[in-house]
Short mmCIF file of C-alpha atoms in Angstrom, two decimals:
data_model
loop_
_atom_site.label_atom_id
_atom_site.label_comp_id
_atom_site.label_asym_id
_atom_site.label_seq_id
_atom_site.Cartn_x
_atom_site.Cartn_y
_atom_site.Cartn_z
CA MET A 1068 125.03 149.13 45.94
CA ARG A 1069 128.68 149.97 46.62
CA SER A 1070 127.90 150.35 50.31
CA ASP A 1071 127.14 146.62 50.47
CA SER A 1072 130.92 146.14 50.47
CA VAL A 1073 131.17 147.82 53.88
CA ASN A 1074 127.94 146.92 55.66
CA LYS A 1075 126.39 143.67 54.34
CA GLY A 1076 126.95 140.03 55.28
CA ILE A 1077 128.61 138.09 58.09
CA ALA A 1078 132.11 139.15 57.00
CA ARG A 1079 131.18 142.79 57.45
CA ALA A 1080 130.08 142.48 61.08
CA PRO A 1081 133.34 144.18 62.23
CA HIS A 1082 132.63 147.02 59.82
CA ARG A 1083 129.08 147.41 61.11
CA SER A 1084 130.37 147.54 64.66
CA LEU A 1085 132.49 150.55 63.69
CA PHE A 1086 129.48 152.22 62.09
CA LYS A 1087 127.53 151.56 65.29
CA ALA A 1088 130.33 153.21 67.26
CA MET A 1089 129.31 156.37 65.36
CA GLY A 1090 125.62 155.92 66.18
CA PHE A 1091 124.37 154.07 63.09
CA ILE A 1092 121.36 151.76 63.50
CA ASP A 1093 120.49 148.60 61.56
CA GLU A 1094 117.82 150.33 59.47
CA GLU A 1095 120.44 152.63 57.98
CA PHE A 1096 122.37 149.72 56.51
CA ASN A 1097 119.47 149.11 54.12
CA ARG A 1098 119.57 152.62 52.70
CA PRO A 1099 122.00 154.27 50.23
CA LEU A 1100 125.15 155.66 51.85
CA ILE A 1101 125.71 159.19 50.53
CA GLY A 1102 129.06 160.85 51.02
CA ILE A 1103 129.06 164.62 51.50
CA ALA A 1104 132.44 166.10 50.60
CA VAL A 1105 132.37 169.46 52.37
CA ALA A 1106 135.17 172.03 52.43
CA LYS A 1107 134.07 173.77 55.65
CA SER A 1108 136.82 175.70 57.42
CA GLU A 1109 137.30 178.75 59.60
CA ILE A 1110 140.04 180.35 57.45
CA VAL A 1111 138.14 180.84 54.17
CA PRO A 1112 135.22 183.34 54.13
CA GLY A 1113 133.61 181.37 51.32
CA HIS A 1114 133.71 178.21 53.40
CA LEU A 1115 132.92 179.55 56.86
CA HIS A 1116 129.25 178.60 56.56
CA LEU A 1117 129.53 175.36 54.62
CA ASP A 1118 128.49 173.36 57.68
CA THR A 1119 125.02 174.91 57.31
CA ILE A 1120 124.97 174.03 53.61
CA ALA A 1121 126.07 170.48 54.41
CA LYS A 1122 123.38 170.13 57.08
CA ALA A 1123 120.69 171.26 54.62
CA ALA A 1124 122.02 168.82 52.01
CA ALA A 1125 122.04 166.04 54.62
CA ASP A 1126 118.44 166.89 55.53
CA GLY A 1127 117.53 166.50 51.86
CA VAL A 1128 119.26 163.13 51.69
CA ARG A 1129 117.30 161.87 54.70
CA LEU A 1130 114.03 163.21 53.29
CA ALA A 1131 114.67 161.14 50.16
CA GLY A 1132 115.56 157.98 52.08
CA GLY A 1133 119.33 158.05 52.14
CA VAL A 1134 121.99 158.10 54.85
CA PRO A 1135 124.26 161.18 54.66
CA VAL A 1136 127.88 161.05 55.86
CA GLN A 1137 130.05 164.16 55.83
CA PHE A 1138 133.80 164.16 55.37
CA PRO A 1139 136.19 167.15 55.19
CA VAL A 1140 138.05 168.65 52.23
CA ILE A 1141 140.87 171.19 52.45
CA GLY A 1142 140.80 174.64 50.85
CA VAL A 1143 143.10 177.64 50.58
CA CYS A 1144 141.76 181.21 50.65
CA ASP A 1145 143.44 182.81 47.66
CA GLY A 1146 142.84 186.30 49.02
CA ILE A 1147 144.60 185.58 52.32
CA ALA A 1148 147.36 183.67 50.51
CA MET A 1149 147.84 186.50 47.99
CA GLY A 1150 151.15 188.32 47.59
CA HIS A 1151 153.38 186.13 49.76
CA GLU A 1152 154.75 182.60 50.07
CA GLY A 1153 151.30 181.22 50.74
CA MET A 1154 150.15 181.76 47.15
CA ARG A 1155 152.45 178.95 46.02
CA TYR A 1156 150.14 176.63 47.94
CA SER A 1157 146.90 177.54 46.17
CA LEU A 1158 146.81 175.93 42.71
CA VAL A 1159 148.72 172.92 44.00
CA THR A 1160 145.81 171.99 46.26
CA ARG A 1161 143.59 171.25 43.26
CA GLU A 1162 145.27 167.88 42.74
CA LEU A 1163 145.36 167.20 46.49
CA ILE A 1164 141.62 167.81 46.69
CA ALA A 1165 140.85 165.46 43.81
CA ASP A 1166 143.17 162.78 45.19
CA SER A 1167 141.87 163.00 48.76
CA ILE A 1168 138.22 162.76 47.68
CA GLU A 1169 139.05 159.73 45.56
CA CYS A 1170 140.68 158.13 48.62
CA MET A 1171 137.77 158.87 50.95
CA VAL A 1172 135.04 157.74 48.55
CA MET A 1173 136.76 154.54 47.43
CA ALA A 1174 137.83 153.57 50.95
CA HIS A 1175 134.39 153.90 52.52
CA GLY A 1176 132.02 152.47 49.94
CA PHE A 1177 129.78 155.49 49.30
CA ASP A 1178 127.00 154.92 46.79
CA ALA A 1179 126.87 158.54 45.62
CA VAL A 1180 128.46 161.86 46.52
CA ILE A 1181 127.31 165.43 47.15
CA TYR A 1182 130.15 167.88 46.53
CA ILE A 1183 130.09 171.13 48.53
CA PRO A 1184 132.85 173.53 47.44
CA ASN A 1185 132.81 177.28 47.06
CA CYS A 1186 136.18 178.89 46.39
CA ASP A 1187 138.82 178.88 43.72
CA LYS A 1188 140.69 175.56 43.51
CA ILE A 1189 138.14 173.63 45.51
CA VAL A 1190 135.47 173.72 42.78
CA PRO A 1191 137.68 172.36 39.97
CA GLY A 1192 139.36 169.91 42.35
CA MET A 1193 135.96 168.45 43.21
CA LEU A 1194 134.85 168.40 39.57
CA MET A 1195 138.04 166.52 38.71
CA ALA A 1196 137.28 164.02 41.47
CA ALA A 1197 133.71 163.58 40.25
CA ALA A 1198 134.86 162.88 36.69
CA ARG A 1199 137.59 160.51 37.88
CA LEU A 1200 135.37 158.53 40.25
CA ASN A 1201 132.41 158.56 37.83
CA LEU A 1202 129.98 157.77 40.64
CA PRO A 1203 126.53 159.40 40.83
CA GLY A 1204 126.99 162.86 42.26
CA VAL A 1205 125.62 166.41 42.43
CA PHE A 1206 127.22 169.76 43.29
CA VAL A 1207 125.98 172.59 45.48
CA SER A 1208 128.27 175.49 46.33
CA GLY A 1209 128.21 177.82 49.31
CA GLY A 1210 127.26 180.82 47.19
CA PRO A 1211 128.70 184.31 46.69
CA MET A 1212 129.35 186.96 49.32
CA LEU A 1213 127.18 190.05 49.20
CA ALA A 1214 128.99 193.08 47.84
CA GLY A 1215 130.11 195.76 50.23
CA LYS A 1216 128.52 199.22 50.15
CA ARG A 1217 129.99 202.60 50.98
CA ASN A 1218 128.71 206.02 49.96
CA GLY A 1219 126.44 204.43 47.38
CA LYS A 1220 129.29 202.53 45.71
CA THR A 1221 129.63 198.78 45.31
CA LEU A 1222 132.75 197.32 46.91
CA THR A 1223 134.49 193.99 46.27
CA LEU A 1224 137.84 192.43 47.15
CA THR A 1225 139.24 194.14 44.05
CA THR A 1226 138.44 197.46 45.73
CA MET A 1227 140.79 196.59 48.57
CA PHE A 1228 143.75 195.50 46.45
CA GLU A 1229 143.42 198.56 44.21
CA ALA A 1230 143.15 200.79 47.26
CA VAL A 1231 146.63 199.65 48.32
CA GLY A 1232 147.96 201.04 45.05
CA ALA A 1233 145.99 204.25 45.55
CA VAL A 1234 147.59 204.75 48.95
CA GLY A 1235 151.02 204.11 47.41
CA ALA A 1236 150.30 206.74 44.76
CA GLY A 1237 149.15 209.26 47.36
CA LYS A 1238 145.58 209.21 46.05
CA MET A 1239 144.07 207.79 49.22
CA SER A 1240 144.79 208.16 52.93
CA GLU A 1241 145.35 205.24 55.26
CA ALA A 1242 142.20 206.29 57.12
CA GLU A 1243 140.17 205.90 53.91
CA LEU A 1244 141.84 202.54 53.31
CA TYR A 1245 140.68 201.40 56.74
CA GLU A 1246 137.10 202.47 56.01
CA LEU A 1247 137.15 200.31 52.87
CA GLU A 1248 138.71 197.45 54.84
CA GLU A 1249 135.75 197.55 57.20
CA ALA A 1250 133.13 197.54 54.44
CA SER A 1251 134.39 195.66 51.35
CA CYS A 1252 133.80 192.07 52.46
CA PRO A 1253 130.64 192.15 54.60
CA GLY A 1254 130.20 188.44 55.37
CA CYS A 1255 130.53 184.80 54.37
CA GLY A 1256 130.56 183.62 50.77
CA SER A 1257 132.88 183.56 47.80
CA CYS A 1258 134.20 187.04 46.90
CA SER A 1259 131.45 188.97 45.17
CA GLY A 1260 132.74 189.63 41.63
CA MET A 1261 133.09 187.39 38.59
CA PHE A 1262 136.28 186.02 40.10
CA THR A 1263 137.50 182.43 39.83
CA ALA A 1264 135.26 180.91 42.49
CA ASN A 1265 132.05 182.37 41.10
CA SER A 1266 133.20 181.69 37.55
CA MET A 1267 133.64 178.00 38.32
CA ASN A 1268 130.38 177.75 40.28
CA CYS A 1269 128.50 179.27 37.33
CA VAL A 1270 130.33 176.99 34.90
CA THR A 1271 129.26 174.00 37.03
CA GLU A 1272 125.65 174.87 36.16
CA ALA A 1273 126.45 174.93 32.45
CA LEU A 1274 128.28 171.61 32.75
CA GLY A 1275 125.04 170.13 34.07
CA MET A 1276 126.42 169.05 37.45
CA ALA A 1277 124.35 171.39 39.65
CA LEU A 1278 120.88 172.83 39.95
CA SER A 1279 120.13 176.35 38.72
CA GLY A 1280 121.24 179.00 41.16
CA ASN A 1281 124.38 177.15 42.18
CA GLY A 1282 126.61 179.98 40.96
CA THR A 1283 124.59 183.04 41.93
CA ILE A 1284 122.28 182.62 44.95
CA PRO A 1285 123.96 184.67 47.72
CA ALA A 1286 125.46 182.67 50.57
CA VAL A 1287 123.32 184.30 53.26
CA MET A 1288 119.93 183.68 51.67
CA GLY A 1289 117.47 181.01 52.75
CA GLU A 1290 117.17 180.21 49.05
CA ARG A 1291 120.74 178.85 49.25
CA LEU A 1292 119.73 176.42 52.02
CA ARG A 1293 116.68 175.37 50.04
CA LEU A 1294 118.95 174.70 47.04
CA ALA A 1295 121.17 172.50 49.23
CA LYS A 1296 118.15 170.61 50.53
CA ARG A 1297 116.89 169.99 47.00
CA THR A 1298 120.37 168.84 46.01
CA GLY A 1299 120.31 166.30 48.85
CA MET A 1300 117.03 164.93 47.57
CA LEU A 1301 118.19 165.00 43.95
CA VAL A 1302 121.27 162.85 44.57
CA LEU A 1303 119.03 159.90 45.46
CA ASP A 1304 117.22 160.28 42.13
CA VAL A 1305 120.56 160.48 40.30
CA LEU A 1306 121.66 157.30 42.10
CA GLN A 1307 118.45 155.45 41.29
CA LYS A 1308 118.75 156.38 37.60
CA ASP A 1309 122.50 155.59 37.67
CA ILE A 1310 123.41 158.93 36.10
CA ARG A 1311 127.20 159.21 36.01
CA PRO A 1312 129.32 162.37 35.74
CA ARG A 1313 131.02 161.28 32.53
CA SER A 1314 127.62 160.86 30.88
CA ILE A 1315 126.95 164.52 31.77
CA MET A 1316 130.39 166.12 31.42
CA THR A 1317 130.64 165.37 27.71
CA GLU A 1318 132.41 167.42 25.05
CA GLN A 1319 129.10 169.17 24.35
CA ALA A 1320 128.77 170.07 28.02
CA PHE A 1321 132.21 171.67 27.94
CA LEU A 1322 131.25 173.63 24.83
CA ASN A 1323 128.21 174.90 26.75
CA ALA A 1324 130.48 175.78 29.67
CA LEU A 1325 132.89 177.64 27.38
CA ALA A 1326 130.05 179.60 25.79
CA LEU A 1327 128.79 180.66 29.23
CA ASP A 1328 132.35 181.50 30.25
CA MET A 1329 132.75 183.84 27.28
CA ALA A 1330 129.35 185.47 27.80
CA LEU A 1331 130.00 186.13 31.49
CA GLY A 1332 133.63 187.21 31.10
CA CYS A 1333 134.93 184.65 33.56
CA SER A 1334 138.34 184.37 35.18
CA THR A 1335 141.41 183.40 33.12
CA ASN A 1336 141.81 180.56 35.62
CA THR A 1337 139.03 178.70 33.79
CA CYS A 1338 141.67 178.20 31.07
CA LEU A 1339 143.57 176.11 33.63
CA HIS A 1340 140.65 174.32 35.25
CA LEU A 1341 138.35 173.33 32.38
CA PRO A 1342 141.18 171.49 30.53
CA ALA A 1343 142.10 169.70 33.77
CA ILE A 1344 138.49 168.62 34.39
CA ALA A 1345 138.13 167.54 30.75
CA HIS A 1346 141.31 165.48 31.10
CA GLU A 1347 139.75 163.57 34.00
CA ALA A 1348 136.62 163.07 31.88
CA GLY A 1349 138.76 161.49 29.15
CA PHE A 1350 139.29 164.09 26.44
CA LYS A 1351 141.40 167.11 25.56
CA LEU A 1352 140.40 170.76 25.79
CA ASP A 1353 143.02 173.17 24.40
CA LEU A 1354 143.47 176.93 24.07
CA GLU A 1355 142.56 176.81 20.37
CA LEU A 1356 139.05 175.73 21.36
CA PHE A 1357 138.75 178.67 23.77
CA ASN A 1358 139.43 181.04 20.87
CA LYS A 1359 137.04 179.22 18.54
CA VAL A 1360 134.21 179.54 21.04
CA SER A 1361 135.18 183.14 21.87
CA ALA A 1362 135.08 184.08 18.17
CA VAL A 1363 131.34 183.31 17.92
CA THR A 1364 130.15 184.01 21.48
CA PRO A 1365 129.31 187.60 22.49
CA ASN A 1366 130.25 189.02 25.86
CA LEU A 1367 126.97 189.84 27.61
CA CYS A 1368 128.06 190.69 31.17
CA ARG A 1369 130.62 193.06 32.68
CA LEU A 1370 130.66 192.11 36.33
CA ALA A 1371 133.47 193.15 38.69
CA PRO A 1372 136.35 193.51 37.96
CA ALA A 1373 135.32 194.40 34.38
CA GLY A 1374 132.47 196.55 35.71
CA SER A 1375 130.82 197.57 38.96
CA ASP A 1376 128.12 194.89 39.18
CA ALA A 1377 128.37 191.96 41.62
CA ILE A 1378 127.15 188.36 41.48
CA GLU A 1379 124.06 189.23 43.50
CA ASP A 1380 123.11 191.57 40.65
CA LEU A 1381 123.51 188.74 38.14
CA HIS A 1382 121.27 186.56 40.31
CA ALA A 1383 118.57 189.23 40.51
CA ALA A 1384 118.75 189.63 36.73
CA GLY A 1385 117.99 185.96 36.14
CA GLY A 1386 121.29 184.21 36.83
CA VAL A 1387 122.98 181.62 34.66
CA PRO A 1388 119.70 180.36 33.10
CA ALA A 1389 118.94 183.85 31.75
CA VAL A 1390 122.42 184.10 30.21
CA LEU A 1391 122.07 180.65 28.67
CA LYS A 1392 118.66 181.64 27.28
CA GLU A 1393 120.21 184.66 25.55
CA LEU A 1394 122.91 182.40 24.07
CA SER A 1395 120.31 179.88 22.92
CA LYS A 1396 118.71 182.55 20.71
CA LYS A 1397 121.66 182.10 18.35
CA ASN A 1398 122.08 178.37 19.04
CA LEU A 1399 125.32 178.92 20.93
CA VAL A 1400 124.43 176.34 23.58
CA ASN A 1401 122.91 172.87 23.28
CA LEU A 1402 119.81 172.80 25.45
CA LYS A 1403 119.44 169.03 24.97
CA ALA A 1404 122.66 168.39 26.86
CA PRO A 1405 122.01 166.02 29.80
CA THR A 1406 122.20 167.28 33.39
CA VAL A 1407 121.71 165.84 36.86
CA TYR A 1408 118.07 167.00 36.70
CA GLY A 1409 117.20 166.23 33.05
CA GLN A 1410 118.31 168.48 30.18
CA LEU A 1411 119.87 171.93 30.22
CA GLY A 1412 116.74 173.25 28.52
CA ASP A 1413 114.71 172.36 31.63
CA ALA A 1414 116.54 175.13 33.50
CA VAL A 1415 116.40 177.61 30.65
CA ARG A 1416 112.79 177.18 29.58
CA ASP A 1417 111.23 179.54 32.14
CA ALA A 1418 114.26 181.80 32.55
CA GLU A 1419 113.83 185.54 32.12
CA ASN A 1420 116.32 188.33 31.60
CA ARG A 1421 115.03 190.77 34.24
CA ASN A 1422 117.70 193.42 33.80
CA THR A 1423 119.22 194.08 30.40
CA ALA A 1424 121.75 196.43 31.98
CA ILE A 1425 123.27 193.44 33.81
CA ILE A 1426 122.72 190.79 31.13
CA ARG A 1427 122.86 192.42 27.74
CA PRO A 1428 120.49 191.01 25.09
CA ILE A 1429 122.41 188.94 22.60
CA GLU A 1430 121.46 191.47 19.90
CA ASP A 1431 123.24 194.21 21.85
CA PRO A 1432 126.35 192.69 23.51
CA TYR A 1433 129.27 194.48 25.09
CA SER A 1434 131.43 192.78 22.49
CA PRO A 1435 130.72 190.38 19.60
CA THR A 1436 133.44 188.08 20.95
CA GLY A 1437 133.92 186.42 24.31
CA GLY A 1438 135.49 187.62 27.54
CA LEU A 1439 138.68 185.54 27.27
CA ALA A 1440 141.31 185.28 24.55
CA ALA A 1441 144.37 183.13 23.92
CA LEU A 1442 147.40 184.69 22.26
CA TRP A 1443 150.38 183.14 20.48
CA GLY A 1444 153.68 184.40 19.11
CA ASN A 1445 157.43 184.11 19.51
CA LEU A 1446 157.06 185.13 23.16
CA ALA A 1447 154.45 182.43 23.85
CA PRO A 1448 154.77 179.60 21.30
CA ASP A 1449 152.39 177.40 23.31
CA GLY A 1450 150.02 180.24 24.10
CA CYS A 1451 148.95 182.59 26.90
CA VAL A 1452 145.63 184.03 28.05
CA VAL A 1453 144.02 187.38 28.85
CA LYS A 1454 140.62 188.50 30.17
CA GLN A 1455 140.00 190.83 27.24
CA SER A 1456 136.66 192.02 28.63
CA ALA A 1457 138.56 193.67 31.51
CA VAL A 1458 141.13 195.40 29.27
CA ALA A 1459 140.79 199.10 28.48
CA PRO A 1460 140.19 199.65 24.72
CA SER A 1461 143.40 201.68 24.53
CA MET A 1462 145.40 198.66 25.70
CA LEU A 1463 143.99 196.05 23.33
CA LYS A 1464 147.00 196.88 21.18
CA HIS A 1465 150.17 197.97 22.92
CA GLU A 1466 153.87 198.26 22.23
CA GLY A 1467 156.33 198.97 24.99
CA PRO A 1468 159.67 198.18 26.62
CA ALA A 1469 160.02 195.14 28.86
CA ARG A 1470 160.66 195.75 32.55
CA ILE A 1471 162.05 192.45 33.80
CA PHE A 1472 161.41 190.93 37.23
CA ASP A 1473 162.22 187.39 38.30
CA SER A 1474 159.70 187.38 41.13
CA GLU A 1475 156.36 188.93 42.02
CA GLU A 1476 157.79 190.60 45.11
CA THR A 1477 160.43 192.61 43.23
CA ALA A 1478 157.85 193.70 40.67
CA PHE A 1479 155.42 194.83 43.37
CA ASP A 1480 158.14 196.82 45.11
CA ALA A 1481 159.01 198.55 41.82
CA ILE A 1482 155.36 199.43 41.20
CA MET A 1483 154.83 200.79 44.69
CA GLY A 1484 158.16 202.62 44.39
CA LYS A 1485 156.81 204.42 41.29
CA LYS A 1486 159.53 202.93 39.07
CA ILE A 1487 157.00 201.78 36.44
CA VAL A 1488 155.86 204.42 33.97
CA SER A 1489 153.25 204.76 31.27
CA GLY A 1490 153.96 202.51 28.28
CA ASP A 1491 155.98 199.90 30.17
CA VAL A 1492 155.39 196.16 29.88
CA VAL A 1493 156.04 194.58 33.27
CA VAL A 1494 157.37 191.03 32.88
CA ILE A 1495 157.18 188.71 35.91
CA ARG A 1496 158.80 185.36 35.19
CA TYR A 1497 159.91 182.16 36.93
CA GLU A 1498 156.46 182.09 38.50
CA GLY A 1499 154.93 179.29 36.40
CA PRO A 1500 153.64 175.89 37.60
CA LYS A 1501 157.17 174.47 37.79
CA GLY A 1502 159.23 177.62 38.36
CA GLY A 1503 157.04 179.18 41.06
CA PRO A 1504 156.52 176.49 42.00
CA GLY A 1505 152.75 176.63 42.15
CA MET A 1506 151.96 179.40 39.64
CA LYS A 1507 151.13 182.24 42.03
CA GLU A 1508 148.34 184.68 41.24
CA LYS A 1509 149.44 188.25 40.55
CA LEU A 1510 146.53 190.27 41.89
CA ALA A 1511 148.74 192.41 44.14
CA PRO A 1512 150.83 193.97 41.32
CA THR A 1513 147.94 194.32 38.84
CA ALA A 1514 145.69 195.89 41.48
CA ALA A 1515 148.52 198.22 42.52
CA LEU A 1516 148.83 199.37 38.90
CA ALA A 1517 145.06 199.93 38.77
CA GLY A 1518 145.08 201.82 42.05
CA MET A 1519 147.79 204.09 40.70
CA GLY A 1520 145.78 204.76 37.56
CA LEU A 1521 148.15 202.81 35.32
CA ASP A 1522 145.97 199.85 34.33
CA ASP A 1523 145.12 201.56 31.03
CA LYS A 1524 148.73 202.57 30.39
CA VAL A 1525 150.89 199.61 31.49
CA ALA A 1526 150.72 195.94 30.47
CA LEU A 1527 151.82 193.01 32.61
CA ILE A 1528 152.79 189.59 31.30
CA THR A 1529 153.78 186.54 33.30
CA ASP A 1530 154.21 182.78 33.19
CA GLY A 1531 152.23 182.86 36.42
CA ARG A 1532 148.51 183.46 36.59
CA PHE A 1533 145.97 186.05 37.72
CA SER A 1534 143.12 186.23 40.15
CA GLY A 1535 139.69 186.54 38.62
CA ALA A 1536 139.70 189.94 40.34
CA THR A 1537 142.46 191.20 38.03
CA LYS A 1538 141.72 193.81 35.40
CA GLY A 1539 143.86 195.55 32.79
CA ALA A 1540 146.17 194.23 30.08
CA ALA A 1541 147.24 191.35 32.30
CA ILE A 1542 148.47 188.43 30.18
CA GLY A 1543 149.23 185.19 32.00
CA HIS A 1544 150.02 181.51 31.54
CA VAL A 1545 152.84 182.38 29.10
CA SER A 1546 154.00 178.99 27.85
CA PRO A 1547 156.54 177.46 27.81
CA GLU A 1548 157.33 178.98 31.19
CA ALA A 1549 160.69 180.50 32.08
CA ALA A 1550 161.78 177.54 34.20
CA GLU A 1551 161.40 175.32 31.12
CA GLY A 1552 163.51 177.69 29.01
CA GLY A 1553 160.57 179.41 27.30
CA PRO A 1554 161.23 182.66 25.41
CA ILE A 1555 160.04 184.68 28.41
CA ALA A 1556 163.25 183.54 30.15
CA LEU A 1557 165.34 185.09 27.37
CA LEU A 1558 163.92 188.61 27.64
CA ARG A 1559 166.16 191.50 28.69
CA GLU A 1560 165.38 194.93 30.07
CA GLY A 1561 164.14 197.23 27.31
CA ASP A 1562 163.24 194.54 24.75
CA LEU A 1563 160.28 195.82 22.74
CA ILE A 1564 157.10 193.76 23.26
CA LEU A 1565 154.11 193.93 20.91
CA ILE A 1566 150.67 192.94 22.20
CA ASP A 1567 147.75 192.58 19.79
CA ILE A 1568 144.77 191.10 21.62
CA PRO A 1569 142.28 191.39 18.71
CA GLY A 1570 144.94 189.80 16.47
CA ARG A 1571 145.58 187.12 19.10
CA SER A 1572 149.36 187.68 19.08
CA ILE A 1573 152.16 188.54 21.49
CA THR A 1574 155.70 188.96 20.22
CA VAL A 1575 159.06 190.39 21.16
CA LYS A 1576 160.94 192.38 18.52
CA LEU A 1577 163.89 190.01 18.31
CA SER A 1578 165.11 187.93 15.38
CA ASP A 1579 165.08 184.15 15.51
CA SER A 1580 168.88 184.20 15.47
CA GLU A 1581 169.03 186.57 18.47
CA LEU A 1582 166.62 184.38 20.43
CA ALA A 1583 168.65 181.29 19.51
CA GLU A 1584 171.86 182.97 20.67
CA ARG A 1585 170.29 183.96 23.98
CA ARG A 1586 169.00 180.43 24.42
CA ARG A 1587 172.50 179.00 24.00
CA ASN A 1588 173.69 181.24 26.83
CA TRP A 1589 170.71 180.64 29.13
CA GLN A 1590 171.15 178.57 32.27
CA PRO A 1591 168.18 177.44 34.33
CA PRO A 1592 168.23 178.83 37.87
CA PRO A 1593 168.28 176.42 40.82
CA PRO A 1594 164.81 175.39 42.03
CA LYS A 1595 163.28 177.74 44.60
CA VAL A 1596 161.97 174.83 46.68
CA THR A 1597 163.75 171.50 47.12
CA THR A 1598 161.71 169.72 49.80
CA GLY A 1599 158.10 168.93 50.64
CA TYR A 1600 154.98 168.91 48.49
CA LEU A 1601 155.98 171.90 46.36
CA ALA A 1602 159.16 170.14 45.26
CA ARG A 1603 157.20 167.02 44.32
CA TYR A 1604 154.61 169.17 42.56
CA ALA A 1605 157.28 170.91 40.46
CA LYS A 1606 158.53 167.54 39.24
CA GLN A 1607 155.06 166.27 38.33
CA VAL A 1608 153.27 169.31 36.91
CA THR A 1609 152.91 170.03 33.19
CA SER A 1610 152.53 173.32 31.32
CA ALA A 1611 149.82 175.87 31.97
CA ALA A 1612 148.89 175.36 28.30
CA THR A 1613 147.69 171.85 29.22
CA GLY A 1614 145.87 172.94 32.38
CA ALA A 1615 148.85 172.34 34.70
CA ILE A 1616 147.78 168.72 35.07
CA PHE A 1617 150.20 166.10 36.37
CA LYS A 1618 152.37 164.06 34.04
CA GLU A 1619 150.94 160.66 33.22
#
């Protein structure tokens, strides 16, 4: 075992003395050493309770004969970081998380690892670490927050951001806003819609790296603790059988994950994270593949923000296994794909779709194609992405004048100042991975548009990205980004932009010669940040089209 390198033999007596300083006894040196990477913190609602999840997982490890050892992992709350300088520090933590876990695991000789994430960048960061380390490991998340309730209506974090726009439009009083503030996020867990965190936790099930229920069992349920305990026991079995992440996270597993993604209508951020995880697993996942899978995979769920249902509703309806079972009826997933517990079919076999209003039967989908789409054109030669399942039918095709903003803040001020009108195409640029730096999410402006009743009348495009809570014709990841001299940098106020989501295209009505002339006159702006981690990140990061991974 790897732990022999830190606790066996005469030469390791000093090491054992340090273990004994922490209370270890001799009998523990003869058992597998299981690292528990846990992102517990008191600043992220989704991570507030992860100490209880980690304790349950540790109990499971001990029940199965192992020795659990917890170590901490950082995590940013995207909601709290939203709309200000802090959002630059969200995506960039994905690489820090993967790197720090690699350091901790390799330095301390763990035999296997339990990964306990919950929120946005933490899940993919841990999956990247698991693929890179390729040591036996299993995932268990902290689970989703329960939805808020008020006057019989379901509330989520999206409700709050859209309410800000409603107040700005005079449609809601500040007193009503406060009532929503008190009710929308009732307790611990990842925010309750099909946002990025829940998208990635569900995808982890389809990848085969977690037990069923990982993505949907609410955070506050005893069932979540039982899942963690079973995960702790399972990791010993995975270690004994020497099951490695790269033998599970194969190309077929990613195809299964993409099919689930399209059926659920997951966050556009999966277009950043799945390619980055695949890169660590040793192969390429590009935007073309997203469209290929979307073309044959129906959209079966319309959870918030695309609809009013929350993750707890998906769980009650049968969860991820029930969705996978619907997809298997048309052979859209491979049930023989290996998992940490056997084959994917083992989880699907007894699954039942208990509510066809939440999980549509595959014969009667919301849409014959998937929830996400990639677009190309002279405005995005390397592609961009949109959550088409959350776009109003009237906005699937749109033509309108560009309203240009070189930062999120100026765009938000214009929206709240009622300077954006029906038909406009809001362009927010210099917010990409390099130009941001950090590729900030744009939930504040998109939610403000929705709150003002403009989400079915105004489009927004950016080289930045969107929260999974975003709805409307919000098109992100425009590549190449403005800071790299992409066409989005060449746009001027009033340029006519054509969006055709069914046709998978996005163009600006300018000739090649006009674009070339503008390019000759374009000068890159000075970097927004010149010191610290963000400056280093900007130098290392690649395009959103490649998952914003680091340069080799």
